[in-house]
Coordinates of C-alpha atoms in Angstrom, one line a residue:
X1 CA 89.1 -13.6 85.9
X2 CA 85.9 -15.8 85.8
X3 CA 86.0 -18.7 83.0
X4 CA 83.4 -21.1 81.9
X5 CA 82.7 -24.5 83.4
X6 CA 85.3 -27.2 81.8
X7 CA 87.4 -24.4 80.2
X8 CA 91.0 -23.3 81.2
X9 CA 91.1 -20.2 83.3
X10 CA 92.3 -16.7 81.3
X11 CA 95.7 -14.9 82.9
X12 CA 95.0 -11.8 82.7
X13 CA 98.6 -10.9 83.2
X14 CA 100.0 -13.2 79.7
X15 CA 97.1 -11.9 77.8
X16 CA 98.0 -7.7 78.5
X17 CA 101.5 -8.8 77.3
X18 CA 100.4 -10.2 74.5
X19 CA 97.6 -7.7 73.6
X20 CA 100.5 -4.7 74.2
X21 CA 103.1 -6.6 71.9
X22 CA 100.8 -7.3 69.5
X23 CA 99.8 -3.6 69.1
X24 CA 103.5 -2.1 69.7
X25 CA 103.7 -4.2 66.3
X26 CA 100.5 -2.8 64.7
X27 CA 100.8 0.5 66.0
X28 CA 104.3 1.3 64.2
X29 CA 102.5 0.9 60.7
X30 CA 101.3 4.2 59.5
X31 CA 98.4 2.6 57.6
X32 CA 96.1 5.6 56.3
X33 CA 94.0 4.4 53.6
X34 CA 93.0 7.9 52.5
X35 CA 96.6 9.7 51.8
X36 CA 98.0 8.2 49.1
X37 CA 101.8 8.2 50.1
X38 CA 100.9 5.6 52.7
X39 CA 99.9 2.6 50.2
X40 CA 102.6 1.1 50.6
X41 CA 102.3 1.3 54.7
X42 CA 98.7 0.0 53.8
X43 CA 99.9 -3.3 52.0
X44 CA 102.6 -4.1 54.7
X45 CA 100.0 -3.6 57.6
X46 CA 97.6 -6.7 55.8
X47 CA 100.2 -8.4 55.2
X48 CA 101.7 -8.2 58.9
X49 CA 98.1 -8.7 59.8
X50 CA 98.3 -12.2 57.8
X51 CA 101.4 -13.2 59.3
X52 CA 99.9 -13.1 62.6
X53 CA 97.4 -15.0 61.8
X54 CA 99.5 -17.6 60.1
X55 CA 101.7 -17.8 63.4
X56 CA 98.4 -18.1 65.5
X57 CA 98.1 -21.4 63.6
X58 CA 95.2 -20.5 61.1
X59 CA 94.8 -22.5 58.4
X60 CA 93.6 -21.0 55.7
X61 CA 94.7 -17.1 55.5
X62 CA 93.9 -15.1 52.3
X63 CA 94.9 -11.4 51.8
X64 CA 92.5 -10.1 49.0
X65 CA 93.0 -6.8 46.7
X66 CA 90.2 -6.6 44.8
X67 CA 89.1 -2.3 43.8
X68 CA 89.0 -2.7 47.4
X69 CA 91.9 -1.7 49.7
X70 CA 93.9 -5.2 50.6
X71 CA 91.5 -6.8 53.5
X72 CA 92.7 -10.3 55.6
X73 CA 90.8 -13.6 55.4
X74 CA 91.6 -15.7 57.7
X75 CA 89.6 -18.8 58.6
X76 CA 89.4 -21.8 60.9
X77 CA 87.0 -24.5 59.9
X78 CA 83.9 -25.2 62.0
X79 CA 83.3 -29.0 63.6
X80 CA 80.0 -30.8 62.2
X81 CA 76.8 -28.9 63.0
X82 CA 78.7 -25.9 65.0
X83 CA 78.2 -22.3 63.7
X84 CA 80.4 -20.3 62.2
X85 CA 81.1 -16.9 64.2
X86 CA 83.0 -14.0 62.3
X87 CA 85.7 -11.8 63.7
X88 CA 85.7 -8.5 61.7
X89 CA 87.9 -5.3 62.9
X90 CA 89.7 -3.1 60.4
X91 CA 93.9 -2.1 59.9
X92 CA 93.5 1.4 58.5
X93 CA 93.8 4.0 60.4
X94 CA 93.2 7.7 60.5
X95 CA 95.7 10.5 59.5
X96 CA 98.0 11.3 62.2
X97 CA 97.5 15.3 62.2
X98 CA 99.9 17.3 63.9
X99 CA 102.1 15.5 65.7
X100 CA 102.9 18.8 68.0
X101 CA 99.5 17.7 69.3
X102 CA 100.5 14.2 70.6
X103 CA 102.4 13.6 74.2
X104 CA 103.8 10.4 72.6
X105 CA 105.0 9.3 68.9
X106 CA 101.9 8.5 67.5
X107 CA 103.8 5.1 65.7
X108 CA 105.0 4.1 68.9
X109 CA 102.7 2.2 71.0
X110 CA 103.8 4.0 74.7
X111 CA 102.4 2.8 78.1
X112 CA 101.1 5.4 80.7
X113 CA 99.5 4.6 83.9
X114 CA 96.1 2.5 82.7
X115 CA 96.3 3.4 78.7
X116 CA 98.3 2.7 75.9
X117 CA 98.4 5.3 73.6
X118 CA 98.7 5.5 69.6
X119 CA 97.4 6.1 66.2
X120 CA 95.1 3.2 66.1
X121 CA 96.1 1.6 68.9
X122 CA 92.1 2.1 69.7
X123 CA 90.4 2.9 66.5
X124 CA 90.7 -0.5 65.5
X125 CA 94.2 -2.6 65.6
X126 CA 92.7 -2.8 69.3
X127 CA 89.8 -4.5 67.7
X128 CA 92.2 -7.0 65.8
X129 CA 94.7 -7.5 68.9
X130 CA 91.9 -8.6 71.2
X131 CA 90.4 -10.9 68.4
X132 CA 94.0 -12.7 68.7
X133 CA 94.3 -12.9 71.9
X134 CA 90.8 -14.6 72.2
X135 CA 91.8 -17.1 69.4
X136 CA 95.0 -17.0 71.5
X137 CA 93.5 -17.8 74.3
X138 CA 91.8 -20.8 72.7
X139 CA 94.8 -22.3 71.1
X140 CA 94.8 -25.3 73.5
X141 CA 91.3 -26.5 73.2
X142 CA 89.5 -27.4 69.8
X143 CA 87.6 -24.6 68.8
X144 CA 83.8 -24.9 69.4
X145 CA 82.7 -23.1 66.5
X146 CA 83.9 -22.4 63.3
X147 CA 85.9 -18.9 63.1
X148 CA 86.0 -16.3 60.4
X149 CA 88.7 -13.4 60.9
X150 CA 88.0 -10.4 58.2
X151 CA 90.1 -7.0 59.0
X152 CA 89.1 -4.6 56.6
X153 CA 91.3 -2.0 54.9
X154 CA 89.5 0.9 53.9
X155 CA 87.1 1.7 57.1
X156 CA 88.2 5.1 57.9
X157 CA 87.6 6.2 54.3
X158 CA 83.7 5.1 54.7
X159 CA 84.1 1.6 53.0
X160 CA 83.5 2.7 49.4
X161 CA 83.4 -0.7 48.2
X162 CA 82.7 -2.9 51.1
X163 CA 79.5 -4.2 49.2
X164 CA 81.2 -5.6 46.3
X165 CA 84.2 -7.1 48.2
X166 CA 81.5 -8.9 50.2
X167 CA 79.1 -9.9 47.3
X168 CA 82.5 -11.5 45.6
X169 CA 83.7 -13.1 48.9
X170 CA 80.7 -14.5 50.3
X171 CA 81.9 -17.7 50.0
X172 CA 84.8 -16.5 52.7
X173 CA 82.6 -14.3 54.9
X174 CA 79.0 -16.1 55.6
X175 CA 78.8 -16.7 59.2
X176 CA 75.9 -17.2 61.4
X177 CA 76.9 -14.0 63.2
X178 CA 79.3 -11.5 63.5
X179 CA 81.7 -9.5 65.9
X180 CA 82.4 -6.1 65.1
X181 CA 85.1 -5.0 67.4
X182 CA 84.5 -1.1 66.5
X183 CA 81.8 0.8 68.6
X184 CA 82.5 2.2 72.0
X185 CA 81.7 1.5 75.2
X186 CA 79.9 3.3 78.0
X187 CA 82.9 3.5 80.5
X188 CA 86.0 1.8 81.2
X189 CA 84.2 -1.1 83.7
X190 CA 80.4 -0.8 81.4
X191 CA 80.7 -2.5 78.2
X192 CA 78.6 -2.2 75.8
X193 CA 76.8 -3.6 72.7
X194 CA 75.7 -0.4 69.7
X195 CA 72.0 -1.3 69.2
X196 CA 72.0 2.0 65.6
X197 CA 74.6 4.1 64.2
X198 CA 74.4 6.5 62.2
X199 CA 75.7 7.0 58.7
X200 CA 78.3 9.2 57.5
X201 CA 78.3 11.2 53.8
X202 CA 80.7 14.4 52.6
X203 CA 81.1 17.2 50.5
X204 CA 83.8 19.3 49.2
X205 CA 82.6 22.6 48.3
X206 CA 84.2 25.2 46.6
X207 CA 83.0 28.7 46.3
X208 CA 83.7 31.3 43.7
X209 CA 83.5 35.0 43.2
X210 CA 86.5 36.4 41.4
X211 CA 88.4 35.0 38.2
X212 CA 91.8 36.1 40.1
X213 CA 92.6 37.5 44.1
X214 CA 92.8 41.7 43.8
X215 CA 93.7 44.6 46.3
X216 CA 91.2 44.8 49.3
X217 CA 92.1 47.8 49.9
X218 CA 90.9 48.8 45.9
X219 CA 88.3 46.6 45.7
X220 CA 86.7 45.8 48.9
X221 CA 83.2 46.8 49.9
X222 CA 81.3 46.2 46.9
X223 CA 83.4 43.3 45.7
X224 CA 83.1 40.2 47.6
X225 CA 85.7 37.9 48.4
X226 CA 84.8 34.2 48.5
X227 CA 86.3 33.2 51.8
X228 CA 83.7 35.4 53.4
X229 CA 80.7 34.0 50.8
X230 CA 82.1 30.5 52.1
X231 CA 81.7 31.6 55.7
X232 CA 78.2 32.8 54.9
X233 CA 77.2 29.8 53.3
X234 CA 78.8 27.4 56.1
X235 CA 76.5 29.1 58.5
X236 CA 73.7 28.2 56.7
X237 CA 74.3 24.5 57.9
X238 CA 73.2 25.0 61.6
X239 CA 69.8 26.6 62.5
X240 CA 70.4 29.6 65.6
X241 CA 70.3 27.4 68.6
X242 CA 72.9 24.9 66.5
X243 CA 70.3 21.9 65.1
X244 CA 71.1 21.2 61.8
X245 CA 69.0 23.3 59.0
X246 CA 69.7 21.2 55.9
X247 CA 66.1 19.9 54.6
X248 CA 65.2 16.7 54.3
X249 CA 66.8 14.7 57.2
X250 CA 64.5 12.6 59.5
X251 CA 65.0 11.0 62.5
X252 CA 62.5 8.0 64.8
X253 CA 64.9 6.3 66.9
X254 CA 64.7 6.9 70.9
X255 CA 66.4 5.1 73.7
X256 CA 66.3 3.3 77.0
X257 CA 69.5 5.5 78.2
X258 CA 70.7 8.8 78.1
X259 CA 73.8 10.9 78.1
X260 CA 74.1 12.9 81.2
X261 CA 74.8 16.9 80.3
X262 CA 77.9 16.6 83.0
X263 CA 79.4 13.3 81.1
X264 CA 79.2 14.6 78.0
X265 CA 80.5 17.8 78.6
X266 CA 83.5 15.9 80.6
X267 CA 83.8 13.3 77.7
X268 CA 84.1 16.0 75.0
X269 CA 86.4 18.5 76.6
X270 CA 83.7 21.1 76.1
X271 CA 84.9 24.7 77.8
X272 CA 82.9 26.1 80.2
X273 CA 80.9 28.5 78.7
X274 CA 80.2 27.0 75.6
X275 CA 76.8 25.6 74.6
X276 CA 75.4 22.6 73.7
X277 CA 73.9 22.3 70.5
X278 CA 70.3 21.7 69.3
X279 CA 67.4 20.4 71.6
X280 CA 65.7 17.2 72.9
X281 CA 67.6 14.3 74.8
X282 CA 71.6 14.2 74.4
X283 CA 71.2 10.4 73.7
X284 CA 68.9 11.1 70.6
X285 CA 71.1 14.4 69.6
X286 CA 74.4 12.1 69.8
X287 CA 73.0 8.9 68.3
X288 CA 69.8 9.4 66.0
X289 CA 70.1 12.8 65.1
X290 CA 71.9 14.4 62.2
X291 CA 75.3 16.8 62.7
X292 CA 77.6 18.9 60.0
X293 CA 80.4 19.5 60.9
X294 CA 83.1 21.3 58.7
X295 CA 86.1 19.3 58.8
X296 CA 88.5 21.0 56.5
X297 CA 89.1 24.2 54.5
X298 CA 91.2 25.9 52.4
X299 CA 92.5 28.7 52.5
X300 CA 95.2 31.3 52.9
X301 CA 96.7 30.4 56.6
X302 CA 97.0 33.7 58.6
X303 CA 100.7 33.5 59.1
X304 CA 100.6 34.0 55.0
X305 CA 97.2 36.2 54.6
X306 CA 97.5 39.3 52.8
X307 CA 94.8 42.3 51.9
X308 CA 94.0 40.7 48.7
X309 CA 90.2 39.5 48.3
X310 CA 90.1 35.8 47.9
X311 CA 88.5 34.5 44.3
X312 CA 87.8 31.3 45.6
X313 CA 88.0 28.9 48.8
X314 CA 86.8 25.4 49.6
X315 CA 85.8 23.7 52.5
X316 CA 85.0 19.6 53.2
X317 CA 81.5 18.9 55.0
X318 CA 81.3 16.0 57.0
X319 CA 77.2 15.0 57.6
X320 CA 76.4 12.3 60.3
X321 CA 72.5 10.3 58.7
X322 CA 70.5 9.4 61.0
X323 CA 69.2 5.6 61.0
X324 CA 66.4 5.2 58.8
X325 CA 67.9 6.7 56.3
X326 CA 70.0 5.9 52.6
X327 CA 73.0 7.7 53.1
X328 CA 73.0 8.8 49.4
X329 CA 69.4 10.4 50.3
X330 CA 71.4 12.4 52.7
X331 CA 73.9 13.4 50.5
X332 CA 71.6 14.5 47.8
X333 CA 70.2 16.9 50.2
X334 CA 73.8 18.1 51.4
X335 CA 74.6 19.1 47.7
X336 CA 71.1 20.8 47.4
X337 CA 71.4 23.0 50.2
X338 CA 74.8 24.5 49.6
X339 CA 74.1 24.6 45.7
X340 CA 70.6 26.6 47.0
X341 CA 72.2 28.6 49.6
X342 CA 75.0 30.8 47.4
X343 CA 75.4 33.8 48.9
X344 CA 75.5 37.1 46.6
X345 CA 75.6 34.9 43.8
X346 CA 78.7 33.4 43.8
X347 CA 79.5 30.2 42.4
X348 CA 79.3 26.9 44.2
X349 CA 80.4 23.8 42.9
X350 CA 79.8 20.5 44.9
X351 CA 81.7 17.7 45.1
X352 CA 80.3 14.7 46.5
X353 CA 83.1 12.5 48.7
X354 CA 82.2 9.1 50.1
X355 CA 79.2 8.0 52.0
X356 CA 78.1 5.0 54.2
X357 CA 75.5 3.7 55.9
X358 CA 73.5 3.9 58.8
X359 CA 72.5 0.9 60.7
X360 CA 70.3 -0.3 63.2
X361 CA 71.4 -3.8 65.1
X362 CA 68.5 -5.8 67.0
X363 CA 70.5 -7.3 70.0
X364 CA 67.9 -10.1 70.5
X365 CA 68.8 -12.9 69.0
X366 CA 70.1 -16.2 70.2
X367 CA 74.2 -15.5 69.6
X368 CA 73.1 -11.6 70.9
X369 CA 72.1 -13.4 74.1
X370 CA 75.0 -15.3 74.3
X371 CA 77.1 -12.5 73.8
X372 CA 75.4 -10.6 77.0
X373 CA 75.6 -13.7 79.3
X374 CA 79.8 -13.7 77.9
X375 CA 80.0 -10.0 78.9
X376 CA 78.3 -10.0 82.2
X377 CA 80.6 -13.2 82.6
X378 CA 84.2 -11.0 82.1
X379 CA 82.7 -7.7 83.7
X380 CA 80.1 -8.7 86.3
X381 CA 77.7 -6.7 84.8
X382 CA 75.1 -7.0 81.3
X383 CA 76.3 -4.7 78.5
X384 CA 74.7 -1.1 78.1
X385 CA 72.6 -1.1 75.0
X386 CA 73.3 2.3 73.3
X387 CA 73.4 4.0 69.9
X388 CA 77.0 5.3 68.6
X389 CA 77.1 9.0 66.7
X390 CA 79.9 7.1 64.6
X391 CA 79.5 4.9 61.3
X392 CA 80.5 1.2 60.7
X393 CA 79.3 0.7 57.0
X394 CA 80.0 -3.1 57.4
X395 CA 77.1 -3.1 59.8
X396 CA 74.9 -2.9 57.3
X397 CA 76.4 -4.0 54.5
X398 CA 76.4 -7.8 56.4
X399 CA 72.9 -7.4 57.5
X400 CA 71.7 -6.8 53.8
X401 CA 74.2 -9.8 52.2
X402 CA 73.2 -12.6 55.2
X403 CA 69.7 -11.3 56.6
X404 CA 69.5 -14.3 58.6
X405 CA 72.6 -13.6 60.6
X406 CA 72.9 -11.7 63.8
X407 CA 75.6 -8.9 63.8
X408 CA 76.8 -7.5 67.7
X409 CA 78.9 -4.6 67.6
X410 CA 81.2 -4.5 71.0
X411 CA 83.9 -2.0 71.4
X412 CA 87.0 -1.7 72.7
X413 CA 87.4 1.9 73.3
X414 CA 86.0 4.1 75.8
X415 CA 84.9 8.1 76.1
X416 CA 88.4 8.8 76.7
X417 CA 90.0 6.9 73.7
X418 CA 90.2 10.4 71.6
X419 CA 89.7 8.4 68.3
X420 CA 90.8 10.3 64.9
X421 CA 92.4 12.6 67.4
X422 CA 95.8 13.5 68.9
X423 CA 96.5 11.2 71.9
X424 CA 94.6 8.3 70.9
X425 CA 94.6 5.5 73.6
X426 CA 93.0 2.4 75.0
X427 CA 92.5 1.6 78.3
X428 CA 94.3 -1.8 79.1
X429 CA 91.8 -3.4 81.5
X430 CA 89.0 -2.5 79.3
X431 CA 91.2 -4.7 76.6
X432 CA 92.0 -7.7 78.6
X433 CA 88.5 -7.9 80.0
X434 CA 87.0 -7.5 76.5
X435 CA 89.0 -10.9 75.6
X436 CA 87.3 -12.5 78.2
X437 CA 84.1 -11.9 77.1
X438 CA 85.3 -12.8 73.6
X439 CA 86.6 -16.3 74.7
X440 CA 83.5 -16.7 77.1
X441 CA 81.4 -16.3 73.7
X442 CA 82.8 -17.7 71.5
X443 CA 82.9 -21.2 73.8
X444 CA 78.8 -20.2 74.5
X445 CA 78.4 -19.6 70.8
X446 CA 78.6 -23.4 70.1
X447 CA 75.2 -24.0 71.5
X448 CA 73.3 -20.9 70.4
X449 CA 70.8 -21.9 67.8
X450 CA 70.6 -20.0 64.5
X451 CA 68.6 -19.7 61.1
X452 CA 70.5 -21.0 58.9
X453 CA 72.9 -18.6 57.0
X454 CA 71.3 -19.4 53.8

């Protein structure tokens, strides 16, 4: 492994088993922000998250609770006229699911072949295990820059109130650029830097059309049954060759790469047979085009179904906003088109859930460059600039609080890290490599020039 001139060379082989023990410890705490029996789990994981920091010999570490789930401060304090370069990754995870799903206990961080695999273990305590290494990594030379670590708490539930926490904290969290550890990557040797993303908003939407459940066999054919309206109204979402048919939503973004139709059809798991969705390049469909997607509903399971017409059933819609967008504009138009598309007159009532962000991140600023010249450093090769179908609200969020800094979103996970899914993993290489390139930038960082914060 490479290293910069003057700087002690990395060992790969100490920094995988520190990345792994680190994450066997992460790993074990179920912390899912958005059920609320795991708050407790949530609390424990910031403050295990603090404790590491403490024993990695930062001197200032704050864990915050404001409305905000509890997020980590930690901060080392930059030499005279070096910037200051934030960490950021997040400790919440996503719900487990069933675990009959999963080859390995999802709390138990389990080696196989090239991947470690569990809840989080990708989606993002990987993003705070290779932030320590790096600082790890850099314990026996004086830092060059200053260093902020912030590991958020409430990612995975859109990060309602990421804007206050950082308007109250800016004090703790202005840098001159930042490090999000929590995009993706284009393969397990092609990193990658997310130049847009695109915001995420919800809906739960119940529909109505009975004031109690009565025989089908009585009542059916003239009565209708509200799973059925639900169904009807759900298909309303997705024009006939699958592109999304809510009004409203816009799109302008394009892109120097594309998705292949083989990758993405081996990246997703897609059955042969089935189609792919909507027209025009896979890289604009993926990144800069809108998706619905239902993600929940409720109903009477078939193991429990009877002949009995349904008076009411609900279903959660998860939209994906394009850049360019507010993602409360998005949302408005959500609630409009189900509330405008009831079929047989039943009644729909809509729910708004939470909603963040799109974001677009120029990579062409001075840290940006240093970042690229660190990566091509640790991999041999410059980082794919690509969009990511996901949403990181703190993108955007950071660029609106500190316009004059330069957020780079790097990834540690790849198209087979399965995130919110059974059988999450990260690729180990991918991890040790990525610390390289964080130590190789944050030693470049010291000479980048910058605006000033302020």
């Amino acid at each position: 492994m490479s290293s910069s001139p003057d700087s002690t060379p990395l060992d790969p082989a100490v920094i995988e088993s520190q990345l792994i023990a680190d994450l066997e410890r992460l790993v074990a705490i179920p912390s899912i922000g958005a059920l609320e029996q795991h708050q407790g789990d949530l609390a424990t994981s910031a403050e295990v998250v603090a404790q590491m920091l403490r024993d990695l010999g930062c001197p200032e570490v704050n864990v915050i609770e404001d409305e905000a789930a509890p997020a980590v401060v930690g901060r080392y304090p930059a030499p005279a006229g070096a910037p200051t370069i934030c960490l950021y990754a997040h400790h919440d995870v996503q719900p487990i699911g069933d675990r009959s799903l999963w080859k390995t206990d999802p709390l138990v961080a389990t080696r196989s072949g090239d991947r470690l695999f569990g809840r989080g273990v990708a989606d993002d305590k990987g993003g705070i295990a290779v932030h320590f290494a790096a600082l790890r990594a850099l314990a026996d030379e004086d830092l060059p820059v200053g260093v902020t670590v912030f590991i958020e708490g409430e990612e995975e539930m859109g990060s309602p109130h990421v804007r206050e926490f950082i308007r109250d904290h800016a004090d703790l969290l202005a840098a001159d650029a930042y490090l999000v550890a929590d995009s993706g990557n284009w393969g397990v040797d092609e990193p990658a830097f997310t130049t847009t993303l695109r915001g995420v908003c919800d809906v739960t939407v119940e529909v109505a059309t009975l004031d109690h459940a009565v025989h089908s066999g009585q009542f059916g054919g003239p009565v209708p049954d509200a799973l059925t309206a639900l169904c009807r109204l759900l298909a309303t979402l997705h024009h006939e060759d699958g592109s999304v048919a809510v009004a409203g939503l816009r799109t302008s973004v394009s892109y120097d790469v594309d998705y292949s139709s083989e990758q993405l059809r081996a990246d997703a798991g897609m059955l042969d047979g089935v189609q792919e969705l909507g027209s025009g390049s896979l890289a604009e469909r993926l990144w800069s085009g809108p998706s619905a997607t239902v993600i929940g509903l409720d109903a009477p399971s078939v193991e429990e179904s009877s002949n009995t017409l349904i008076p009411s059933a609900r279903a959660r819609i998860s939209l994906r906003v394009p850049p360019g967008m507010e993602a409360d504009e998005a949302l408005d138009h959500l609630i409009a088109h189900c509330q405008n598309n009831a079929p047989w007159g039943s009644h729909v009532t809509v729910t708004p859930g939470g909603s963040g962000n799109p974001g677009q991140l120029p990579v062409t600023g001075p840290f940006a460059q240093a970042a690229k010249a660190a990566y091509h450093e640790a991999f041999g090769a410059d980082p794919v600039l690509m969009g990511q179908g996901g949403a990181i609200p703190i993108t955007g969020e950071l660029l609106s609080a500190f316009p004059h800094s330069e957020v780079i979103a790097n990834a540690v996970c790849d198209p087979d890290s399965r995130m919110h899914a059974p059988n999450e993993s990260a690729h180990v290489g991918l991890l040790v490599r990525t610390v390289a390139a964080e130590v190789a930038f944050l030693r470049r960082a010291a000479t980048a020039v910058s605006q000033s914060v302020n």
